[in-house]
Amino acid sequence: MKNNWSDYSYLFQNKKIDAVFSHSSFPISKLCDVKNFAKVSGFNFNNLIIPNQIHSDNVEIRNKPGLIQNCDGVFSTDISLICSIKVADCMPIYFVHKSYPIFGIVHVGWKGLSKKILSVVGSKLLDNNWPLSEFEILIGPSIQQCCFEVDENIIDKFEIDFLIKNINGKFSVSLQLSAKKELIQIGFNGENIMIDNQCSCCDKKKFYSYRRDNKNTGRMVALLGPRSKL
């Protein structure tokens, strides 16, 4: 069954927190699928925090399970809870404090980047007196520069350093490097930021992709929190 997801738990110093990411071999379309994935990957599905994502800059810190409307990032300090998001090309960005049970996951696409959702994350953490340098960050599988092409009318939303102009007049963008630079500018430690360079659009066998398959695509689920004791 582990071929149905990637386990990133080993990347984080905080061994009380586990991080996983589903593959397309584990179909996700309904809420019951998210709960089932949590169960089979070792989490307590009754403790899920599940945002209803809208490509916004809304980030919530929650210490109770359940649905959250109009939200694209969830954090918790309750070691029993599981943060979750769904993606199909957008970046799942995991945040884990090195020592304390402070953790969260954010859904970030180009719209979220342009709305400065990462700055909202930084502000919320600092408002709680949580030093940004104490967080380790993983940018999970997502559409990479090789496949993310945009028209000239939106290139002003991206750093010029992360754009490549193509012969068709369009531009290829690295969302991952754009996100990393912004995280560093906000105050996170660049040495604590990891990037999984797998492209969700290129790898048809492993990932869903909205860019590749449009509305026919499914979703991957990212989970972050403690696994259940077996």
Tab-separated table of C-alpha atoms in Angstrom:
chain	number	residue	atom	x	y	z
A	1	MET	CA	0.000	0.000	0.000
A	2	LYS	CA	2.914	2.405	0.579
A	3	ASN	CA	3.317	2.695	-3.189
A	4	ASN	CA	0.083	4.703	-2.995
A	5	TRP	CA	1.755	7.594	-1.210
A	6	SER	CA	5.049	9.325	-0.446
A	7	ASP	CA	6.186	9.525	3.162
A	8	TYR	CA	8.178	12.666	3.981
A	9	SER	CA	8.273	12.215	7.751
A	10	TYR	CA	11.997	11.415	7.718
A	11	LEU	CA	12.800	14.895	6.380
A	12	PHE	CA	11.675	16.673	9.549
A	13	GLN	CA	13.534	16.856	12.861
A	14	ASN	CA	10.289	16.815	14.835
A	15	LYS	CA	9.581	13.082	15.057
A	16	LYS	CA	6.155	13.614	16.629
A	17	ILE	CA	4.865	14.884	13.285
A	18	ASP	CA	4.361	12.736	10.166
A	19	ALA	CA	3.952	13.965	6.590
A	20	VAL	CA	2.510	12.043	3.639
A	21	PHE	CA	1.297	12.756	0.103
A	22	SER	CA	-1.054	10.515	-1.871
A	23	HIS	CA	-0.466	9.292	-5.430
A	24	SER	CA	-3.006	8.923	-8.217
A	25	SER	CA	-3.063	5.189	-7.511
A	26	PHE	CA	-5.178	6.153	-4.486
A	27	PRO	CA	-8.138	7.982	-6.106
A	28	ILE	CA	-9.440	11.009	-4.190
A	29	SER	CA	-12.671	12.743	-5.178
A	30	LYS	CA	-14.935	12.830	-2.124
A	31	LEU	CA	-14.551	13.571	1.575
A	32	CYS	CA	-14.866	9.866	2.350
A	33	ASP	CA	-11.809	9.242	0.135
A	34	VAL	CA	-9.756	11.706	2.165
A	35	LYS	CA	-10.778	9.969	5.375
A	36	ASN	CA	-10.031	6.561	3.895
A	37	PHE	CA	-6.580	7.698	2.791
A	38	ALA	CA	-5.894	9.027	6.283
A	39	LYS	CA	-6.903	5.680	7.744
A	40	VAL	CA	-4.796	3.481	5.485
A	41	SER	CA	-1.743	5.739	5.798
A	42	GLY	CA	-1.884	5.498	9.590
A	43	PHE	CA	-3.728	8.619	10.743
A	44	ASN	CA	-6.885	9.033	12.829
A	45	PHE	CA	-9.429	10.234	10.253
A	46	ASN	CA	-11.696	11.527	13.036
A	47	ASN	CA	-9.061	14.180	13.827
A	48	LEU	CA	-8.753	15.682	10.350
A	49	ILE	CA	-8.848	19.436	9.755
A	50	ILE	CA	-10.185	19.808	6.204
A	51	PRO	CA	-10.278	23.204	4.447
A	52	ASN	CA	-12.661	24.012	1.617
A	53	GLN	CA	-10.053	25.510	-0.696
A	54	ILE	CA	-10.779	28.508	-2.944
A	55	HIS	CA	-7.291	29.715	-4.069
A	56	SER	CA	-7.417	32.417	-1.389
A	57	ASP	CA	-4.933	33.913	1.075
A	58	ASN	CA	-6.959	32.658	4.050
A	59	VAL	CA	-4.967	30.716	6.645
A	60	GLU	CA	-6.446	29.383	9.896
A	61	ILE	CA	-4.894	28.141	13.131
A	62	ARG	CA	-7.286	25.505	14.478
A	63	ASN	CA	-7.256	23.211	17.498
A	64	LYS	CA	-10.351	21.209	16.699
A	65	PRO	CA	-11.122	18.862	13.794
A	66	GLY	CA	-13.684	19.447	11.074
A	67	LEU	CA	-14.359	21.379	7.890
A	68	ILE	CA	-13.211	24.983	7.408
A	69	GLN	CA	-14.921	27.063	4.750
A	70	ASN	CA	-13.022	29.368	2.376
A	71	CYS	CA	-9.550	28.432	3.539
A	72	ASP	CA	-6.272	27.435	1.843
A	73	GLY	CA	-3.971	26.848	4.785
A	74	VAL	CA	-4.363	25.199	8.176
A	75	PHE	CA	-2.076	25.128	11.219
A	76	SER	CA	-2.493	23.513	14.617
A	77	THR	CA	-0.767	23.188	17.971
A	78	ASP	CA	-2.858	20.188	19.007
A	79	ILE	CA	-0.682	17.116	18.702
A	80	SER	CA	-3.738	14.911	18.168
A	81	LEU	CA	-4.945	16.715	15.016
A	82	ILE	CA	-4.173	16.180	11.315
A	83	CYS	CA	-3.881	19.067	8.869
A	84	SER	CA	-4.870	18.325	5.273
A	85	ILE	CA	-5.149	19.872	1.819
A	86	LYS	CA	-5.945	18.638	-1.705
A	87	VAL	CA	-3.914	19.530	-4.803
A	88	ALA	CA	-3.621	18.702	-8.493
A	89	ASP	CA	-0.608	20.810	-9.650
A	90	CYS	CA	-0.601	23.467	-6.927
A	91	MET	CA	2.107	23.261	-4.285
A	92	PRO	CA	1.438	21.497	-0.989
A	93	ILE	CA	3.746	23.345	1.415
A	94	TYR	CA	4.396	21.653	4.754
A	95	PHE	CA	5.569	23.642	7.825
A	96	VAL	CA	6.895	21.835	10.917
A	97	HIS	CA	8.467	23.412	13.996
A	98	LYS	CA	11.743	21.698	14.847
A	99	SER	CA	10.864	21.097	18.499
A	100	TYR	CA	7.310	22.037	19.419
A	101	PRO	CA	3.955	20.673	18.177
A	102	ILE	CA	3.354	23.550	15.777
A	103	PHE	CA	2.618	22.410	12.243
A	104	GLY	CA	0.615	23.328	9.182
A	105	ILE	CA	0.087	22.811	5.494
A	106	VAL	CA	-0.810	25.326	2.801
A	107	HIS	CA	-2.280	25.036	-0.709
A	108	VAL	CA	-0.313	27.404	-2.945
A	109	GLY	CA	-0.775	27.932	-6.675
A	110	TRP	CA	0.078	30.977	-8.756
A	111	LYS	CA	-3.059	32.706	-7.510
A	112	GLY	CA	-2.102	32.079	-3.888
A	113	LEU	CA	1.409	33.365	-4.538
A	114	SER	CA	0.073	36.530	-6.145
A	115	LYS	CA	-2.248	37.061	-3.171
A	116	LYS	CA	0.743	36.683	-0.805
A	117	ILE	CA	-0.618	33.716	1.135
A	118	LEU	CA	2.914	32.906	2.319
A	119	SER	CA	3.200	36.363	3.883
A	120	VAL	CA	-0.070	35.660	5.699
A	121	VAL	CA	1.470	32.439	7.034
A	122	GLY	CA	4.529	34.310	8.269
A	123	SER	CA	2.430	36.992	9.954
A	124	LYS	CA	0.231	34.461	11.757
A	125	LEU	CA	3.230	32.558	13.073
A	126	LEU	CA	4.971	35.733	14.244
A	127	ASP	CA	1.749	36.990	15.862
A	128	ASN	CA	1.971	33.894	18.076
A	129	ASN	CA	5.654	34.561	18.844
A	130	TRP	CA	6.800	31.497	16.902
A	131	PRO	CA	10.225	32.254	15.338
A	132	LEU	CA	10.170	31.554	11.608
A	133	SER	CA	13.747	30.261	11.708
A	134	GLU	CA	12.557	27.306	13.811
A	135	PHE	CA	10.342	25.890	11.059
A	136	GLU	CA	11.350	23.307	8.497
A	137	ILE	CA	9.489	23.552	5.199
A	138	LEU	CA	8.830	21.134	2.363
A	139	ILE	CA	7.418	22.160	-1.007
A	140	GLY	CA	5.848	18.934	-2.222
A	141	PRO	CA	5.212	17.508	-5.711
A	142	SER	CA	3.607	20.082	-8.000
A	143	ILE	CA	3.738	21.410	-11.531
A	144	GLN	CA	7.303	22.396	-12.384
A	145	GLN	CA	8.750	24.987	-14.736
A	146	CYS	CA	8.929	22.430	-17.543
A	147	CYS	CA	5.115	22.320	-17.722
A	148	PHE	CA	3.845	25.542	-16.166
A	149	GLU	CA	3.481	27.976	-19.064
A	150	VAL	CA	1.631	31.289	-18.770
A	151	ASP	CA	0.641	34.166	-21.033
A	152	GLU	CA	2.386	37.534	-20.998
A	153	ASN	CA	-0.603	39.202	-19.310
A	154	ILE	CA	0.199	37.610	-15.930
A	155	ILE	CA	4.013	37.475	-15.894
A	156	ASP	CA	4.134	40.623	-13.758
A	157	LYS	CA	2.935	38.454	-10.894
A	158	PHE	CA	6.247	36.541	-10.880
A	159	GLU	CA	9.900	37.324	-10.233
A	160	ILE	CA	11.768	37.788	-13.511
A	161	ASP	CA	14.526	35.483	-12.203
A	162	PHE	CA	12.140	32.533	-12.376
A	163	LEU	CA	10.769	33.127	-15.897
A	164	ILE	CA	11.893	31.618	-19.190
A	165	LYS	CA	10.530	33.098	-22.418
A	166	ASN	CA	9.533	30.438	-24.935
A	167	ILE	CA	9.567	30.680	-28.725
A	168	ASN	CA	5.751	30.835	-28.752
A	169	GLY	CA	5.839	34.109	-26.810
A	170	LYS	CA	4.643	32.519	-23.578
A	171	PHE	CA	6.648	32.119	-20.361
A	172	SER	CA	7.566	29.111	-18.243
A	173	VAL	CA	7.526	29.782	-14.499
A	174	SER	CA	9.109	28.070	-11.514
A	175	LEU	CA	6.493	28.350	-8.783
A	176	GLN	CA	8.752	26.440	-6.398
A	177	LEU	CA	11.691	28.846	-6.630
A	178	SER	CA	9.309	31.802	-6.478
A	179	ALA	CA	7.818	30.405	-3.284
A	180	LYS	CA	11.231	29.677	-1.770
A	181	LYS	CA	12.465	33.203	-2.425
A	182	GLU	CA	9.356	34.712	-0.866
A	183	LEU	CA	9.659	32.447	2.181
A	184	ILE	CA	13.250	33.597	2.683
A	185	GLN	CA	12.247	37.248	2.270
A	186	ILE	CA	9.543	36.778	4.902
A	187	GLY	CA	12.116	35.470	7.380
A	188	PHE	CA	12.233	31.694	7.052
A	189	ASN	CA	15.683	30.106	6.910
A	190	GLY	CA	16.572	29.076	3.375
A	191	GLU	CA	18.567	26.132	4.689
A	192	ASN	CA	15.348	24.762	6.204
A	193	ILE	CA	13.401	24.838	2.908
A	194	MET	CA	13.259	21.620	0.888
A	195	ILE	CA	11.785	21.146	-2.597
A	196	ASP	CA	10.529	17.909	-4.118
A	197	ASN	CA	11.238	18.408	-7.813
A	198	GLN	CA	8.790	15.780	-9.062
A	199	CYS	CA	6.460	17.318	-11.649
A	200	SER	CA	2.786	16.478	-11.201
A	201	CYS	CA	2.111	17.261	-14.866
A	202	CYS	CA	4.965	15.190	-16.327
A	203	ASP	CA	4.395	12.058	-14.274
A	204	LYS	CA	1.142	10.663	-15.620
A	205	LYS	CA	1.537	7.369	-13.766
A	206	LYS	CA	2.063	8.856	-10.329
A	207	PHE	CA	0.160	12.155	-10.041
A	208	TYR	CA	-3.027	13.908	-11.065
A	209	SER	CA	-2.647	17.170	-12.976
A	210	TYR	CA	-5.243	19.836	-13.702
A	211	ARG	CA	-3.005	21.398	-16.353
A	212	ARG	CA	-2.694	18.052	-18.128
A	213	ASP	CA	-6.200	16.618	-17.716
A	214	ASN	CA	-8.347	19.689	-16.952
A	215	LYS	CA	-11.623	19.027	-15.130
A	216	ASN	CA	-11.273	15.272	-15.599
A	217	THR	CA	-8.441	15.084	-13.113
A	218	GLY	CA	-8.564	13.796	-9.538
A	219	ARG	CA	-6.752	15.157	-6.492
A	220	MET	CA	-3.794	14.240	-4.309
A	221	VAL	CA	-4.035	14.707	-0.545
A	222	ALA	CA	-1.313	16.016	1.747
A	223	LEU	CA	-1.549	15.100	5.443
A	224	LEU	CA	0.512	16.454	8.328
A	225	GLY	CA	0.243	15.453	11.974
A	226	PRO	CA	0.814	12.496	14.302
A	227	ARG	CA	0.166	8.980	13.116
A	228	SER	CA	-2.123	6.860	15.251
A	229	LYS	CA	-0.521	4.440	17.669
A	230	LEU	CA	-1.040	0.933	16.324
